[in-house]
Coordinates of C-alpha atoms in Angstrom, one line a residue:
M15 CA -23.3 82.9 -42.8
G16 CA -26.8 81.4 -43.5
E17 CA -27.9 78.4 -41.4
A18 CA -28.6 76.4 -44.6
A19 CA -25.0 77.0 -45.9
I20 CA -23.5 76.0 -42.6
R21 CA -25.6 72.8 -42.5
T22 CA -24.7 71.9 -46.1
I23 CA -21.0 72.1 -45.4
V24 CA -21.2 70.3 -42.1
E25 CA -23.2 67.5 -43.8
A26 CA -20.3 67.2 -46.3
I27 CA -17.8 67.0 -43.5
H28 CA -19.7 64.2 -41.9
S29 CA -19.8 62.3 -45.2
S30 CA -16.0 62.3 -45.4
P31 CA -14.0 59.5 -43.8
T32 CA -12.0 62.0 -41.6
Q33 CA -12.4 61.7 -37.8
A34 CA -11.4 64.5 -35.5
V35 CA -10.6 65.5 -32.0
V36 CA -11.3 69.2 -31.2
Y37 CA -9.6 71.2 -28.4
L38 CA -10.8 74.8 -28.2
S39 CA -10.6 77.6 -25.6
G40 CA -11.8 81.2 -25.7
G41 CA -14.2 81.0 -28.7
A42 CA -15.6 79.1 -31.7
S43 CA -18.1 77.4 -29.4
L44 CA -20.9 77.6 -31.9
A45 CA -18.8 75.3 -34.2
L46 CA -19.3 72.4 -31.8
G47 CA -23.1 73.0 -31.8
W48 CA -23.2 73.0 -35.6
L49 CA -21.1 69.8 -35.8
M50 CA -23.2 68.0 -33.3
S51 CA -26.7 69.2 -34.4
V52 CA -26.3 67.7 -37.9
P53 CA -27.0 64.0 -38.2
G54 CA -23.8 61.9 -38.7
A55 CA -21.7 63.8 -36.1
S56 CA -20.4 60.5 -34.7
N57 CA -18.8 59.8 -38.1
T58 CA -16.6 62.9 -37.6
L59 CA -16.3 64.0 -34.0
L60 CA -14.4 61.6 -31.7
E61 CA -14.0 64.0 -28.8
A62 CA -14.4 67.7 -28.0
V63 CA -12.7 69.3 -25.0
V64 CA -12.9 72.9 -23.8
P65 CA -10.0 73.6 -21.4
Y66 CA -11.4 77.0 -20.4
S67 CA -9.9 77.5 -17.0
R68 CA -6.2 77.9 -16.3
V69 CA -6.1 74.7 -14.3
S70 CA -7.9 72.8 -17.1
M71 CA -5.4 74.1 -19.7
V72 CA -2.4 73.1 -17.5
Q73 CA -3.8 69.6 -17.1
L74 CA -4.2 69.3 -20.9
L75 CA -0.7 70.6 -21.7
G76 CA 1.1 69.1 -18.8
R77 CA 2.7 72.4 -18.1
V78 CA 1.9 76.0 -17.3
P79 CA 1.7 77.9 -20.6
S80 CA 3.5 81.2 -21.0
Q81 CA 0.7 82.6 -23.1
H82 CA -2.8 81.3 -23.5
C83 CA -3.8 82.9 -26.8
S84 CA -1.1 82.4 -29.4
Q85 CA -0.4 80.5 -32.6
G86 CA 2.1 78.3 -30.8
M87 CA -0.6 77.4 -28.2
A88 CA -3.1 76.5 -31.0
K89 CA -0.4 74.3 -32.7
E90 CA 0.4 72.5 -29.5
M91 CA -3.3 71.9 -28.8
A92 CA -3.7 70.5 -32.4
L93 CA -0.8 68.1 -31.9
L94 CA -2.3 66.8 -28.6
A95 CA -5.7 66.5 -30.3
Y96 CA -4.1 64.6 -33.2
N97 CA -2.4 62.1 -31.0
R98 CA -5.7 61.7 -29.1
A99 CA -7.5 61.1 -32.4
L100 CA -5.0 58.3 -33.3
K101 CA -6.0 56.6 -30.1
L102 CA -9.8 57.0 -30.5
S103 CA -10.3 56.7 -34.3
K104 CA -11.6 53.8 -36.3
P105 CA -8.7 51.8 -37.6
G106 CA -7.5 52.8 -41.1
Y107 CA -9.4 56.2 -41.1
P108 CA -7.7 59.6 -41.6
V109 CA -7.6 61.7 -38.5
L110 CA -7.4 65.3 -37.7
G111 CA -6.4 67.2 -34.5
I112 CA -7.9 70.7 -34.1
G113 CA -6.6 73.4 -31.8
F114 CA -8.2 76.7 -31.3
T115 CA -7.5 79.5 -28.8
G116 CA -9.1 83.0 -28.8
S117 CA -9.3 86.2 -27.0
L118 CA -12.7 87.7 -27.9
A119 CA -15.0 90.4 -26.6
T120 CA -15.9 90.1 -22.9
S121 CA -18.1 91.9 -20.4
R122 CA -15.4 94.4 -19.9
P123 CA -13.1 96.3 -22.3
K124 CA -9.8 94.6 -23.3
R125 CA -6.5 96.3 -23.7
G126 CA -5.2 93.9 -26.3
D127 CA -6.5 92.9 -29.7
H128 CA -9.6 90.7 -30.2
R129 CA -8.1 87.7 -32.1
F130 CA -8.0 84.0 -32.5
F131 CA -5.6 81.3 -33.6
L132 CA -6.5 78.0 -35.3
S133 CA -4.3 75.0 -36.1
M134 CA -5.2 71.7 -37.7
R135 CA -2.8 68.7 -37.7
A136 CA -3.2 65.8 -40.1
S137 CA -0.7 63.0 -40.7
N138 CA 1.4 64.8 -43.2
R139 CA 0.6 68.5 -42.8
I140 CA -0.5 71.2 -40.5
W141 CA -2.7 74.2 -41.4
E142 CA -2.4 77.4 -39.3
S143 CA -4.5 80.5 -39.3
S144 CA -4.8 83.7 -37.3
V145 CA -7.2 86.6 -37.4
T146 CA -7.2 89.9 -35.6
L147 CA -10.7 91.3 -35.4
T148 CA -11.7 94.9 -35.4
K149 CA -12.4 96.0 -31.8
N150 CA -15.9 97.2 -30.8
L151 CA -17.3 96.2 -34.1
R152 CA -19.2 93.0 -33.0
S153 CA -20.7 91.5 -29.8
R154 CA -19.1 88.5 -28.2
E155 CA -21.7 86.3 -29.8
E156 CA -21.0 87.7 -33.3
E157 CA -17.2 87.3 -32.8
D158 CA -17.8 83.7 -31.7
K159 CA -19.8 83.1 -34.9
V160 CA -17.0 84.5 -37.0
S161 CA -14.4 82.3 -35.4
S162 CA -16.8 79.3 -35.6
C163 CA -17.2 79.8 -39.3
A164 CA -13.4 80.0 -39.7
L165 CA -13.0 76.7 -37.9
I166 CA -15.7 74.9 -39.9
Q167 CA -14.3 76.3 -43.2
A168 CA -10.8 75.1 -42.3
M169 CA -12.1 71.8 -41.2
A170 CA -13.9 71.4 -44.6
K171 CA -10.7 72.1 -46.4
A172 CA -8.8 69.5 -44.3
C173 CA -11.5 67.0 -45.1
Q174 CA -11.2 67.8 -48.8
V175 CA -14.8 69.1 -48.8
S176 CA -15.8 71.8 -51.4
G177 CA -17.9 74.7 -50.4
T178 CA -17.3 78.2 -48.9
L179 CA -18.8 79.9 -45.9
D180 CA -19.0 83.7 -45.7
S181 CA -17.3 84.2 -42.3
G182 CA -18.4 87.9 -42.1
L183 CA -14.8 89.2 -41.9
T184 CA -14.3 92.8 -43.2
E185 CA -11.7 93.7 -45.8
S186 CA -9.3 94.8 -43.1
E187 CA -9.6 91.6 -41.2
V188 CA -7.4 89.5 -43.4
P189 CA -6.6 86.0 -42.1
Y190 CA -2.9 85.0 -42.0
E191 CA -2.8 81.4 -43.2
S192 CA 0.0 78.9 -43.7
E193 CA 0.3 75.2 -44.6
T194 CA 3.3 73.1 -43.8
H195 CA 3.8 69.7 -45.4
F196 CA 5.8 66.8 -43.8
T197 CA 7.7 64.1 -45.6
E198 CA 7.4 60.6 -44.4
E199 CA 11.0 60.9 -43.1
Q200 CA 10.0 64.0 -41.1
E201 CA 6.9 62.3 -39.6
L202 CA 9.0 59.3 -38.5
E203 CA 11.6 61.7 -36.9
Q204 CA 8.7 63.4 -35.0
L205 CA 7.7 59.9 -33.8
I206 CA 11.2 58.9 -32.7
N207 CA 11.5 62.3 -30.9
G208 CA 8.2 61.7 -29.1
H209 CA 6.1 64.4 -30.7
L210 CA 3.9 61.8 -32.4
T211 CA 2.7 58.6 -30.6
C212 CA 2.4 56.5 -33.8
K213 CA 2.1 56.5 -37.5
I214 CA -0.4 54.2 -39.2
Y215 CA 0.1 52.7 -42.7
P216 CA -3.4 51.4 -43.6
F217 CA -2.3 49.1 -46.4
S218 CA -5.1 46.6 -45.8
G219 CA -8.8 46.9 -46.4
E220 CA -11.7 47.0 -44.0
A221 CA -12.2 45.3 -40.6
H222 CA -13.7 41.8 -40.3
G223 CA -16.8 41.0 -38.4
S224 CA -19.0 43.3 -36.4
D225 CA -16.4 44.8 -34.0
E226 CA -14.7 47.1 -36.5
Y227 CA -13.3 49.4 -33.9
R228 CA -11.3 46.6 -32.1
K229 CA -7.7 46.4 -33.2
I230 CA -6.1 42.9 -33.3
I231 CA -2.4 43.8 -33.0
L232 CA 0.6 41.6 -33.6
P233 CA 3.7 43.4 -32.3
G234 CA 7.2 42.5 -33.3
S235 CA 10.4 43.6 -35.0
F236 CA 9.6 41.8 -38.3
N237 CA 13.2 41.6 -39.4
P238 CA 12.1 40.0 -41.6
L239 CA 8.3 39.6 -42.0
H240 CA 7.4 36.0 -42.9
E241 CA 4.5 33.8 -43.6
G242 CA 4.2 32.6 -40.0
H243 CA 3.5 36.2 -38.9
L244 CA 0.7 36.5 -41.4
E245 CA -0.9 33.2 -40.5
L246 CA -0.6 33.9 -36.8
L247 CA -2.6 37.2 -37.1
E248 CA -5.2 35.3 -39.2
V249 CA -5.5 32.8 -36.3
A250 CA -5.8 35.6 -33.8
L251 CA -8.5 37.3 -35.9
R252 CA -10.6 34.1 -35.9
V253 CA -10.1 33.6 -32.1
C254 CA -11.4 37.1 -31.5
G255 CA -14.3 36.7 -33.8
G256 CA -13.3 39.7 -35.9
G257 CA -11.7 43.1 -35.7
Y258 CA -9.2 45.2 -37.6
P259 CA -5.9 43.1 -38.0
C260 CA -2.7 45.1 -37.9
F261 CA 1.0 44.6 -37.1
E262 CA 3.0 47.0 -34.9
I263 CA 6.6 47.9 -34.7
S264 CA 8.1 50.1 -32.0
A265 CA 10.7 52.5 -33.2
I266 CA 11.9 52.7 -29.6
N267 CA 13.3 49.6 -27.8
A268 CA 13.6 49.2 -24.1
D269 CA 16.9 47.4 -24.3
K270 CA 18.3 48.5 -27.7
P271 CA 19.0 51.7 -29.6
P272 CA 16.0 53.2 -31.5
L273 CA 15.4 52.1 -35.1
S274 CA 16.6 54.6 -37.7
V275 CA 14.2 56.2 -40.2
A276 CA 15.7 54.1 -43.0
Q277 CA 15.3 50.9 -41.0
I278 CA 11.6 51.7 -40.3
K279 CA 10.9 52.4 -43.9
D280 CA 12.5 49.2 -45.0
R281 CA 10.4 47.2 -42.7
V282 CA 7.2 49.1 -43.6
K283 CA 7.8 48.2 -47.3
Q284 CA 7.3 44.5 -46.4
F285 CA 3.8 45.2 -45.3
E286 CA 3.0 47.3 -48.3
A287 CA 4.0 44.4 -50.5
V288 CA 1.5 42.0 -48.9
G289 CA -1.2 44.6 -48.3
K290 CA -1.3 44.5 -44.5
T291 CA -1.7 47.4 -42.1
I292 CA 1.4 48.3 -40.0
I293 CA 1.5 50.7 -37.1
V294 CA 4.8 52.3 -36.1
S295 CA 4.7 53.5 -32.5
N296 CA 7.2 54.8 -30.0
Q297 CA 6.0 52.7 -27.1
P298 CA 8.4 49.8 -26.2
Y299 CA 6.4 48.5 -23.2
F300 CA 3.2 46.6 -23.6
Y301 CA 1.3 48.5 -20.9
K302 CA 2.1 51.6 -22.8
K303 CA 0.9 50.1 -26.1
A304 CA -2.3 49.2 -24.2
E305 CA -2.7 52.9 -23.2
L306 CA -2.1 53.9 -26.8
F307 CA -4.6 51.4 -28.2
P308 CA -7.3 50.9 -25.6
G309 CA -9.7 48.0 -26.2
S310 CA -7.3 46.2 -28.4
S311 CA -6.2 42.5 -28.4
F312 CA -2.4 42.0 -28.6
V313 CA -1.0 38.8 -29.9
I314 CA 2.2 37.8 -28.0
G315 CA 4.3 34.8 -27.3
A316 CA 4.8 33.2 -23.9
D317 CA 8.2 34.8 -23.7
T318 CA 6.7 38.2 -24.1
A319 CA 3.9 37.3 -21.6
A320 CA 6.6 36.4 -19.1
R321 CA 8.2 39.9 -19.6
L322 CA 4.8 41.5 -19.2
V323 CA 4.7 40.5 -15.5
D324 CA 8.5 40.9 -15.0
L325 CA 8.9 43.3 -12.1
K326 CA 12.0 44.9 -13.5
Y327 CA 9.8 46.8 -15.9
Y328 CA 7.8 48.2 -13.0
E329 CA 10.6 49.6 -10.8
G330 CA 10.7 46.3 -8.9
S331 CA 7.2 46.8 -7.5
Y332 CA 4.6 44.1 -7.6
K333 CA 1.9 46.5 -6.6
R334 CA 2.8 48.9 -9.4
M335 CA 2.7 46.0 -11.9
L336 CA -0.8 45.1 -10.7
E337 CA -1.9 48.7 -10.9
I338 CA -0.6 49.2 -14.5
L339 CA -1.9 45.9 -15.9
G340 CA -5.1 46.6 -14.0
D341 CA -5.5 49.8 -16.0
C342 CA -5.0 47.7 -19.2
K343 CA -7.8 45.5 -18.0
R344 CA -10.1 48.4 -17.4
T345 CA -9.5 49.7 -20.9
G346 CA -10.7 46.4 -22.4
C347 CA -7.3 45.2 -23.6
T348 CA -6.6 41.5 -23.8
F349 CA -3.4 39.5 -24.6
L350 CA -3.6 36.4 -26.8
V351 CA -0.7 34.2 -25.7
G352 CA 0.9 31.7 -28.0
G353 CA 3.5 29.0 -27.1
R354 CA 7.1 30.1 -27.4
N355 CA 10.6 29.2 -26.3
V356 CA 11.5 30.6 -22.8
D357 CA 15.0 30.0 -21.7
G358 CA 15.3 26.9 -24.0
V359 CA 12.0 25.4 -22.9
F360 CA 8.8 25.5 -24.9
K361 CA 6.1 27.1 -22.8
V362 CA 2.4 28.1 -23.1
L363 CA 0.2 30.3 -21.0
E364 CA -0.4 27.7 -18.3
D365 CA 3.3 27.4 -17.6
L366 CA 3.6 31.1 -16.7
D367 CA 3.2 32.7 -13.2
I368 CA 0.5 35.2 -14.1
P369 CA -1.1 37.0 -11.0
E370 CA -4.7 35.9 -10.4
E371 CA -5.9 39.6 -10.5
I372 CA -5.0 39.9 -14.2
I373 CA -5.1 36.3 -15.5
D374 CA -8.4 36.9 -17.2
I375 CA -6.9 39.4 -19.7
C376 CA -4.5 36.7 -20.9
L377 CA -6.1 34.2 -23.3
K378 CA -4.4 31.1 -24.7
L379 CA -3.9 31.1 -28.4
S380 CA -3.9 27.5 -29.6
L381 CA -2.1 27.0 -32.9
S382 CA -3.3 24.0 -35.0
N383 CA -0.4 24.6 -37.4
P384 CA 3.0 24.1 -35.8
S385 CA 4.7 26.0 -38.6
L386 CA 3.4 29.2 -37.0
I387 CA 5.7 28.6 -34.1
S388 CA 8.7 27.4 -36.0
Q389 CA 8.9 29.8 -39.0
K390 CA 11.3 32.2 -37.2
N391 CA 13.6 29.4 -36.0
K392 CA 13.8 27.9 -39.5
I393 CA 14.7 31.3 -41.0
E394 CA 17.5 31.7 -38.3
I395 CA 18.7 28.1 -38.9
N396 CA 18.8 28.7 -42.7
Q397 CA 20.9 31.9 -42.1
E398 CA 23.3 30.0 -39.9
L399 CA 23.6 27.1 -42.4
S400 CA 24.2 29.5 -45.2
Y401 CA 27.1 31.1 -43.3
A402 CA 28.6 27.7 -42.6
G403 CA 28.2 26.6 -46.3
K404 CA 25.7 23.8 -45.3
P405 CA 22.5 22.7 -46.9
D406 CA 19.4 24.7 -46.0
L407 CA 16.2 23.2 -44.5
G408 CA 14.8 22.5 -47.9
V409 CA 17.6 20.0 -48.4
I410 CA 17.2 18.6 -44.9
T411 CA 13.4 18.2 -45.6
A412 CA 14.3 16.0 -48.6
V413 CA 16.6 13.9 -46.3
Y414 CA 13.7 13.7 -43.9
R415 CA 11.5 12.3 -46.6
E416 CA 14.1 9.6 -47.2
W417 CA 13.9 8.8 -43.5
E418 CA 10.2 8.2 -44.0
R419 CA 10.9 5.6 -46.6
C420 CA 13.1 3.6 -44.2
I421 CA 10.1 2.5 -42.2
S422 CA 6.4 1.9 -43.0
L423 CA 4.0 4.8 -43.0
E424 CA 2.1 3.3 -40.1
E425 CA 5.2 3.2 -38.0
V426 CA 6.1 6.7 -38.9
K427 CA 2.7 7.9 -37.8
R428 CA 3.3 6.4 -34.4
L429 CA 6.8 7.9 -33.8
Y430 CA 6.9 10.4 -31.0
V431 CA 9.6 11.8 -28.7
A432 CA 9.2 13.3 -25.3
D433 CA 9.9 17.0 -25.3
F434 CA 10.9 19.3 -22.5
G435 CA 7.8 20.0 -20.5
S436 CA 5.6 20.4 -23.6
G437 CA 4.1 16.9 -24.2
R438 CA 5.2 14.9 -27.2
V439 CA 6.5 15.9 -30.6
D440 CA 5.3 14.2 -33.8
I441 CA 8.5 13.7 -35.7
M442 CA 6.6 12.9 -38.8
N443 CA 5.8 16.7 -38.9
P444 CA 9.1 18.4 -40.0
D445 CA 8.0 21.7 -38.4
Q446 CA 7.6 20.1 -35.0
W447 CA 10.8 18.1 -35.5
Y448 CA 13.0 21.0 -36.4
E449 CA 11.5 23.1 -33.6
H450 CA 12.4 20.3 -31.2
L451 CA 16.0 20.0 -32.5
H452 CA 16.4 23.8 -32.3
R453 CA 15.3 23.8 -28.7
R454 CA 17.9 21.1 -27.9
G455 CA 20.6 23.4 -29.0
M456 CA 21.2 22.2 -32.6
R457 CA 22.7 24.9 -34.8
S458 CA 24.5 25.0 -38.2
K459 CA 27.5 22.8 -37.4
E460 CA 27.1 19.3 -38.8
H461 CA 23.4 20.0 -39.0
C462 CA 22.4 17.1 -41.3
R463 CA 24.5 14.6 -39.4
V464 CA 23.1 15.7 -36.0
A465 CA 19.6 15.6 -37.5
W466 CA 20.2 12.0 -38.7
E467 CA 21.7 10.9 -35.3
E468 CA 18.7 12.6 -33.5
F469 CA 16.3 10.7 -35.7
K470 CA 18.0 7.3 -35.0
E471 CA 18.2 8.1 -31.3
C472 CA 14.5 9.0 -31.1
A473 CA 13.5 6.0 -33.2
N474 CA 15.2 3.8 -30.6
V475 CA 13.3 5.3 -27.6
C476 CA 9.9 6.1 -29.2
E477 CA 6.8 4.3 -28.3
L478 CA 5.6 1.9 -31.1

């Protein structure tokens, strides 16, 4: 257990991409000193908590434990640490949750064994270890050093770092070790059941710009994912000046049944195909998403922004709504609000009744490309047209181009139509035009004919 050997293996841990949260109680305190005394500790250690008193442990667990020193306790602490690491880690990096609990030598003789339990949780596995020490063989400091070496050695293994530490255990002090692997399906079941807060699929590369810790998150159902979603996140990334772009799906819905594991996997495949990071969470409410990803920017539509301040999600309490969204504000979260249909009317941020206390966390997302707004509507219309045996929007676009030939280009450029509370729509732009028609209730039935009649009607009333 030489200092040089400890330093070498800790340096290797810090050189790995893994980031960790450590919860320990009753021993292994030297391990924290070793981790933090070697340069590069911030690459690895996200947080270290020592819930030593009974009250502190109760606050960590959210309950009164039946036994403080056990393998089950170490496992529970590791899971809490893992979920905490997901919240604090740099986007796209592997994380590790470490739980340790021990009953080592004290100032007075103990009736029970001197022992410690260690658990480490990664995304797809959990390592567990327990050691019973020979009583009266070592001092408290020596037992702490033994348990600290065991923690560092296990951490090195989890970080896929080579190297071995001599822990100082005797031949009779044989560690009991186990490793349990989880399939993707099991991980997702744990998420749906509430044991995991999220699962990250880091299909994309590194962050953009200088703020690599800031997540730029576009939530949605993505059924299906389309080009408009991809372009929208790109726009948000430029507005924020950089960050780590990712999409987010909630397996739990506030108003619908939860997604099945098969449904989640099918939707995740879409993001793997285009090389974009997707986060699957179990948080249906945006204020909960903000708690899960503090300091992030969320890309939402005006319809979602309206629900964000809807009192029905806050037990009907205006005060509670301000308190919860105020907490989001204090964690550094912002909401980028794009224009969307709300009850048949196209609305932007300025059209919404956002309380003054939280208006500064809502930023208007201006879209220079109208297709970002209308992609979903066009997909829905195409599905309806297909069911009705009608031409899809590609055919209608061709018809639209014929309309352009009916009048001169200069006249077409000047054709506008008043829209419901959102200014004017350029009917030369098919995306704006179809969005306008969709808002006016047009669906699949006689779609081409209605589009033609709409065009003629608007041509008669437009300003030339």
